[in-house]
Amino acid sequence: MDFAYLSEVFPQYVAATGETLRLSLWSVGLSLLFGLLICIAVVYRCPVLAPFCRMYIELSRNTPLLVQLFFLYYGLPKLGVHLSGFVCGVIGLTFLGASYMAEAFRGGIESVNKIQQEAALSIGLTPVQTFIYVVFPQSLAASVPALVANTLFLIKETSVVGVLAVVELLNLSKELIGLDYQTNEALLMLVLGYATLLLPVIALAPWIERHVRKASHG
């Protein structure tokens, strides 16, 4: 193991880890937001939106992320729309992640007993208030494991965005291996970079689940 080489490339890996983190934060945050909205449209059967949301979920979950990214980065310019590799990566990851998050939220919402919703409506709460104060807190507690798993999945999927010339962890490692042939060192830094991003999520997941479950029950 060449520790001098590790010291030399360390700043590059710090920058690549930061870029991967930016991709992850944007894609996970937007996936949660859009996933919840899509879930609400499907579960509550919005007349116009529900069919399109179901079609989107099937399309997103059954299309490779690489194909989606190529369409955004190479196909949209043919239509006069030019986006950076980073923006295309965020859009592609969000397009994929929102469908998985929507299904995770849907499973949680459907686990809430219908009697509780009827009871909330019977005491004068509006449907919106029933969702905010009765359904969503309990469904969130049930959805946390799936949401955490999807978050980890999206962080790992950022490795695909390197095909758009975004200097994230995997792309940097491939470039350095090709230039310097220091394979062991590059792979070690790659593993450490992803561990830096993934291990905190894994460590926080049980605490988040316990906290949400306690909150959901008062």
mmCIF file of C-alpha atoms in Angstrom:
data_model
loop_
_atom_site.group_PDB
_atom_site.id
_atom_site.type_symbol
_atom_site.label_atom_id
_atom_site.label_comp_id
_atom_site.label_asym_id
_atom_site.label_seq_id
_atom_site.Cartn_x
_atom_site.Cartn_y
_atom_site.Cartn_z
ATOM 1 C CA MET A 1 0.000 0.000 0.000
ATOM 2 C CA ASP A 2 1.485 3.317 -1.141
ATOM 3 C CA PHE A 3 0.664 5.740 1.679
ATOM 4 C CA ALA A 4 2.401 8.606 -0.090
ATOM 5 C CA TYR A 5 0.020 8.150 -3.021
ATOM 6 C CA LEU A 6 -2.955 7.984 -0.658
ATOM 7 C CA SER A 7 -1.896 11.289 0.857
ATOM 8 C CA GLU A 8 -1.537 12.788 -2.612
ATOM 9 C CA VAL A 9 -5.008 11.818 -3.861
ATOM 10 C CA PHE A 10 -6.807 12.373 -0.541
ATOM 11 C CA PRO A 11 -7.930 15.944 -1.408
ATOM 12 C CA GLN A 12 -9.424 14.697 -4.668
ATOM 13 C CA TYR A 13 -11.406 12.054 -2.805
ATOM 14 C CA VAL A 14 -12.630 14.632 -0.308
ATOM 15 C CA ALA A 15 -13.953 16.717 -3.204
ATOM 16 C CA ALA A 16 -15.500 13.647 -4.885
ATOM 17 C CA THR A 17 -17.145 12.608 -1.610
ATOM 18 C CA GLY A 18 -18.584 16.110 -1.308
ATOM 19 C CA GLU A 19 -19.961 15.893 -4.852
ATOM 20 C CA THR A 20 -21.491 12.489 -4.098
ATOM 21 C CA LEU A 21 -22.986 13.909 -0.915
ATOM 22 C CA ARG A 22 -24.519 16.821 -2.832
ATOM 23 C CA LEU A 23 -26.032 14.405 -5.350
ATOM 24 C CA SER A 24 -27.376 12.264 -2.518
ATOM 25 C CA LEU A 25 -28.915 15.118 -0.531
ATOM 26 C CA TRP A 26 -30.680 16.621 -3.530
ATOM 27 C CA SER A 27 -31.933 13.306 -4.899
ATOM 28 C CA VAL A 28 -33.065 11.881 -1.544
ATOM 29 C CA GLY A 29 -34.742 15.126 -0.473
ATOM 30 C CA LEU A 30 -36.623 15.554 -3.748
ATOM 31 C CA SER A 31 -37.490 11.851 -3.878
ATOM 32 C CA LEU A 32 -39.084 12.047 -0.436
ATOM 33 C CA LEU A 33 -41.065 15.147 -1.379
ATOM 34 C CA PHE A 34 -42.339 13.922 -4.736
ATOM 35 C CA GLY A 35 -42.758 10.379 -3.452
ATOM 36 C CA LEU A 36 -45.132 11.584 -0.729
ATOM 37 C CA LEU A 37 -47.151 13.681 -3.180
ATOM 38 C CA ILE A 38 -47.394 10.806 -5.657
ATOM 39 C CA CYS A 39 -48.393 8.435 -2.886
ATOM 40 C CA ILE A 40 -51.192 10.754 -1.747
ATOM 41 C CA ALA A 41 -52.479 11.013 -5.316
ATOM 42 C CA VAL A 42 -52.529 7.217 -5.689
ATOM 43 C CA VAL A 43 -53.875 6.264 -2.245
ATOM 44 C CA TYR A 44 -56.642 8.869 -2.268
ATOM 45 C CA ARG A 45 -57.390 8.211 -5.960
ATOM 46 C CA CYS A 46 -57.183 11.726 -7.303
ATOM 47 C CA PRO A 47 -59.326 11.596 -10.466
ATOM 48 C CA VAL A 48 -56.781 12.998 -12.922
ATOM 49 C CA LEU A 49 -53.447 12.417 -11.221
ATOM 50 C CA ALA A 50 -53.801 8.847 -9.913
ATOM 51 C CA PRO A 51 -53.658 7.032 -13.299
ATOM 52 C CA PHE A 52 -50.639 9.068 -14.418
ATOM 53 C CA CYS A 53 -48.887 8.472 -11.101
ATOM 54 C CA ARG A 54 -49.399 4.722 -11.399
ATOM 55 C CA MET A 55 -48.006 4.808 -14.939
ATOM 56 C CA TYR A 56 -45.027 6.845 -13.749
ATOM 57 C CA ILE A 57 -44.272 4.385 -10.930
ATOM 58 C CA GLU A 58 -44.265 1.440 -13.328
ATOM 59 C CA LEU A 59 -42.156 3.306 -15.898
ATOM 60 C CA SER A 60 -39.636 4.519 -13.354
ATOM 61 C CA ARG A 61 -39.197 1.203 -11.542
ATOM 62 C CA ASN A 62 -38.864 -0.795 -14.764
ATOM 63 C CA THR A 63 -36.438 1.469 -16.639
ATOM 64 C CA PRO A 64 -32.666 1.322 -15.991
ATOM 65 C CA LEU A 65 -31.259 4.467 -14.410
ATOM 66 C CA LEU A 66 -28.508 4.537 -17.020
ATOM 67 C CA VAL A 67 -31.088 4.797 -19.814
ATOM 68 C CA GLN A 68 -32.846 7.629 -17.994
ATOM 69 C CA LEU A 69 -29.569 9.512 -17.552
ATOM 70 C CA PHE A 70 -28.596 9.073 -21.205
ATOM 71 C CA PHE A 71 -31.980 10.417 -22.276
ATOM 72 C CA LEU A 72 -31.596 13.485 -20.063
ATOM 73 C CA TYR A 73 -27.988 14.221 -20.948
ATOM 74 C CA TYR A 74 -27.871 13.252 -24.621
ATOM 75 C CA GLY A 75 -31.515 13.230 -25.690
ATOM 76 C CA LEU A 76 -32.804 16.529 -24.308
ATOM 77 C CA PRO A 77 -30.183 18.641 -26.158
ATOM 78 C CA LYS A 78 -31.788 17.395 -29.392
ATOM 79 C CA LEU A 79 -34.927 19.171 -28.179
ATOM 80 C CA GLY A 80 -33.010 22.323 -27.288
ATOM 81 C CA VAL A 81 -32.778 21.611 -23.544
ATOM 82 C CA HIS A 82 -29.220 21.669 -22.209
ATOM 83 C CA LEU A 83 -28.586 20.596 -18.615
ATOM 84 C CA SER A 84 -25.365 20.003 -16.711
ATOM 85 C CA GLY A 85 -24.322 16.509 -15.741
ATOM 86 C CA PHE A 86 -25.021 17.234 -12.090
ATOM 87 C CA VAL A 87 -28.571 18.483 -12.784
ATOM 88 C CA CYS A 88 -29.268 15.495 -15.030
ATOM 89 C CA GLY A 89 -28.000 13.222 -12.278
ATOM 90 C CA VAL A 90 -30.300 14.792 -9.690
ATOM 91 C CA ILE A 91 -33.287 14.587 -12.030
ATOM 92 C CA GLY A 92 -32.553 10.986 -12.962
ATOM 93 C CA LEU A 93 -32.051 9.870 -9.365
ATOM 94 C CA THR A 94 -35.192 11.728 -8.282
ATOM 95 C CA PHE A 95 -37.197 10.203 -11.138
ATOM 96 C CA LEU A 96 -36.100 6.768 -9.970
ATOM 97 C CA GLY A 97 -36.183 7.398 -6.214
ATOM 98 C CA ALA A 98 -39.574 9.085 -6.008
ATOM 99 C CA SER A 99 -41.326 5.950 -7.267
ATOM 100 C CA TYR A 100 -39.654 3.813 -4.588
ATOM 101 C CA MET A 101 -40.393 6.383 -1.889
ATOM 102 C CA ALA A 102 -44.028 6.568 -3.040
ATOM 103 C CA GLU A 103 -44.406 2.823 -2.611
ATOM 104 C CA ALA A 104 -42.782 2.984 0.829
ATOM 105 C CA PHE A 105 -45.184 5.738 1.916
ATOM 106 C CA ARG A 106 -48.132 3.859 0.413
ATOM 107 C CA GLY A 107 -47.338 0.757 2.440
ATOM 108 C CA GLY A 108 -47.247 2.849 5.604
ATOM 109 C CA ILE A 109 -50.509 4.669 4.892
ATOM 110 C CA GLU A 110 -52.343 1.453 4.074
ATOM 111 C CA SER A 111 -51.167 -0.042 7.372
ATOM 112 C CA VAL A 112 -53.163 2.543 9.348
ATOM 113 C CA ASN A 113 -56.505 1.160 10.455
ATOM 114 C CA LYS A 114 -59.419 2.672 8.543
ATOM 115 C CA ILE A 115 -61.397 2.901 11.781
ATOM 116 C CA GLN A 116 -59.013 5.578 13.048
ATOM 117 C CA GLN A 117 -59.631 7.683 9.969
ATOM 118 C CA GLU A 118 -63.386 7.292 10.315
ATOM 119 C CA ALA A 119 -63.171 8.227 14.003
ATOM 120 C CA ALA A 120 -61.177 11.357 13.179
ATOM 121 C CA LEU A 121 -63.726 12.418 10.585
ATOM 122 C CA SER A 122 -66.595 11.722 12.977
ATOM 123 C CA ILE A 123 -65.237 14.164 15.581
ATOM 124 C CA GLY A 124 -65.105 16.968 13.028
ATOM 125 C CA LEU A 125 -61.609 16.810 11.563
ATOM 126 C CA THR A 126 -61.366 17.601 7.875
ATOM 127 C CA PRO A 127 -59.814 15.005 5.516
ATOM 128 C CA VAL A 128 -56.631 17.101 5.385
ATOM 129 C CA GLN A 129 -56.453 17.350 9.177
ATOM 130 C CA THR A 130 -57.106 13.625 9.457
ATOM 131 C CA PHE A 131 -54.176 12.898 7.175
ATOM 132 C CA ILE A 132 -51.803 15.332 8.898
ATOM 133 C CA TYR A 133 -52.622 14.512 12.519
ATOM 134 C CA VAL A 134 -53.822 10.894 12.441
ATOM 135 C CA VAL A 135 -52.732 9.008 9.329
ATOM 136 C CA PHE A 136 -49.345 10.455 8.412
ATOM 137 C CA PRO A 137 -47.605 10.195 11.824
ATOM 138 C CA GLN A 138 -48.523 6.515 12.157
ATOM 139 C CA SER A 139 -47.774 5.707 8.527
ATOM 140 C CA LEU A 140 -44.372 7.393 8.796
ATOM 141 C CA ALA A 141 -43.425 5.110 11.681
ATOM 142 C CA ALA A 142 -44.273 2.077 9.563
ATOM 143 C CA SER A 143 -42.496 3.490 6.497
ATOM 144 C CA VAL A 144 -39.145 4.336 8.099
ATOM 145 C CA PRO A 145 -37.391 0.993 7.381
ATOM 146 C CA ALA A 146 -38.319 1.127 3.691
ATOM 147 C CA LEU A 147 -37.456 4.830 3.437
ATOM 148 C CA VAL A 148 -34.022 4.218 4.962
ATOM 149 C CA ALA A 149 -33.408 1.298 2.594
ATOM 150 C CA ASN A 150 -34.385 3.483 -0.370
ATOM 151 C CA THR A 151 -32.083 6.244 0.876
ATOM 152 C CA LEU A 152 -29.145 3.839 0.984
ATOM 153 C CA PHE A 153 -30.107 2.595 -2.468
ATOM 154 C CA LEU A 154 -30.097 6.110 -3.915
ATOM 155 C CA ILE A 155 -26.745 6.988 -2.353
ATOM 156 C CA LYS A 156 -25.213 3.915 -3.956
ATOM 157 C CA GLU A 157 -26.895 4.681 -7.289
ATOM 158 C CA THR A 158 -24.980 7.972 -7.470
ATOM 159 C CA SER A 159 -22.117 5.836 -8.796
ATOM 160 C CA VAL A 160 -23.984 5.596 -12.113
ATOM 161 C CA VAL A 161 -23.972 9.390 -12.555
ATOM 162 C CA GLY A 162 -20.262 9.239 -13.325
ATOM 163 C CA VAL A 163 -21.148 8.424 -16.942
ATOM 164 C CA LEU A 164 -22.242 12.081 -17.266
ATOM 165 C CA ALA A 165 -18.715 13.332 -16.437
ATOM 166 C CA VAL A 166 -19.690 14.171 -12.872
ATOM 167 C CA VAL A 167 -16.614 13.681 -10.693
ATOM 168 C CA GLU A 168 -18.159 11.536 -7.984
ATOM 169 C CA LEU A 169 -16.378 8.754 -6.110
ATOM 170 C CA LEU A 170 -16.548 5.943 -8.656
ATOM 171 C CA ASN A 171 -15.721 8.179 -11.613
ATOM 172 C CA LEU A 172 -12.665 9.588 -9.826
ATOM 173 C CA SER A 173 -11.463 6.094 -8.891
ATOM 174 C CA LYS A 174 -11.755 4.872 -12.480
ATOM 175 C CA GLU A 175 -9.832 7.899 -13.737
ATOM 176 C CA LEU A 176 -7.023 7.487 -11.200
ATOM 177 C CA ILE A 177 -6.720 3.754 -11.871
ATOM 178 C CA GLY A 178 -6.440 4.475 -15.572
ATOM 179 C CA LEU A 179 -3.812 7.187 -15.040
ATOM 180 C CA ASP A 180 -1.685 5.846 -12.203
ATOM 181 C CA TYR A 181 -2.451 2.096 -12.077
ATOM 182 C CA GLN A 182 -2.676 2.299 -8.284
ATOM 183 C CA THR A 183 -5.689 0.000 -8.117
ATOM 184 C CA ASN A 184 -5.519 -1.065 -4.463
ATOM 185 C CA GLU A 185 -5.114 2.485 -3.218
ATOM 186 C CA ALA A 186 -7.925 3.828 -5.408
ATOM 187 C CA LEU A 187 -10.321 1.061 -4.364
ATOM 188 C CA LEU A 188 -9.481 1.577 -0.699
ATOM 189 C CA MET A 189 -10.305 5.278 -0.941
ATOM 190 C CA LEU A 190 -13.469 4.437 -2.871
ATOM 191 C CA VAL A 191 -14.672 2.108 -0.115
ATOM 192 C CA LEU A 192 -13.806 4.644 2.585
ATOM 193 C CA GLY A 193 -15.634 7.386 0.688
ATOM 194 C CA TYR A 194 -18.860 5.397 0.415
ATOM 195 C CA ALA A 195 -18.524 4.196 4.009
ATOM 196 C CA THR A 196 -18.323 7.846 5.103
ATOM 197 C CA LEU A 197 -21.699 8.468 3.462
ATOM 198 C CA LEU A 198 -23.514 5.208 4.186
ATOM 199 C CA LEU A 199 -22.492 4.319 7.735
ATOM 200 C CA PRO A 200 -24.026 7.442 9.360
ATOM 201 C CA VAL A 201 -27.363 6.663 7.684
ATOM 202 C CA ILE A 202 -27.190 3.055 8.861
ATOM 203 C CA ALA A 203 -26.251 4.151 12.377
ATOM 204 C CA LEU A 204 -29.034 6.753 12.600
ATOM 205 C CA ALA A 205 -31.753 4.514 11.171
ATOM 206 C CA PRO A 206 -32.611 2.666 14.432
ATOM 207 C CA TRP A 207 -32.675 5.941 16.389
ATOM 208 C CA ILE A 208 -34.945 7.582 13.800
ATOM 209 C CA GLU A 209 -37.297 4.604 13.827
ATOM 210 C CA ARG A 210 -37.543 4.564 17.635
ATOM 211 C CA HIS A 211 -38.041 8.330 17.758
ATOM 212 C CA VAL A 212 -40.783 8.332 15.120
ATOM 213 C CA ARG A 213 -42.578 5.384 16.691
ATOM 214 C CA LYS A 214 -42.657 7.065 20.095
ATOM 215 C CA ALA A 215 -43.895 10.310 18.573
ATOM 216 C CA SER A 216 -46.570 8.539 16.545
ATOM 217 C CA HIS A 217 -48.103 7.075 19.682
ATOM 218 C CA GLY A 218 -48.200 10.307 21.624
#
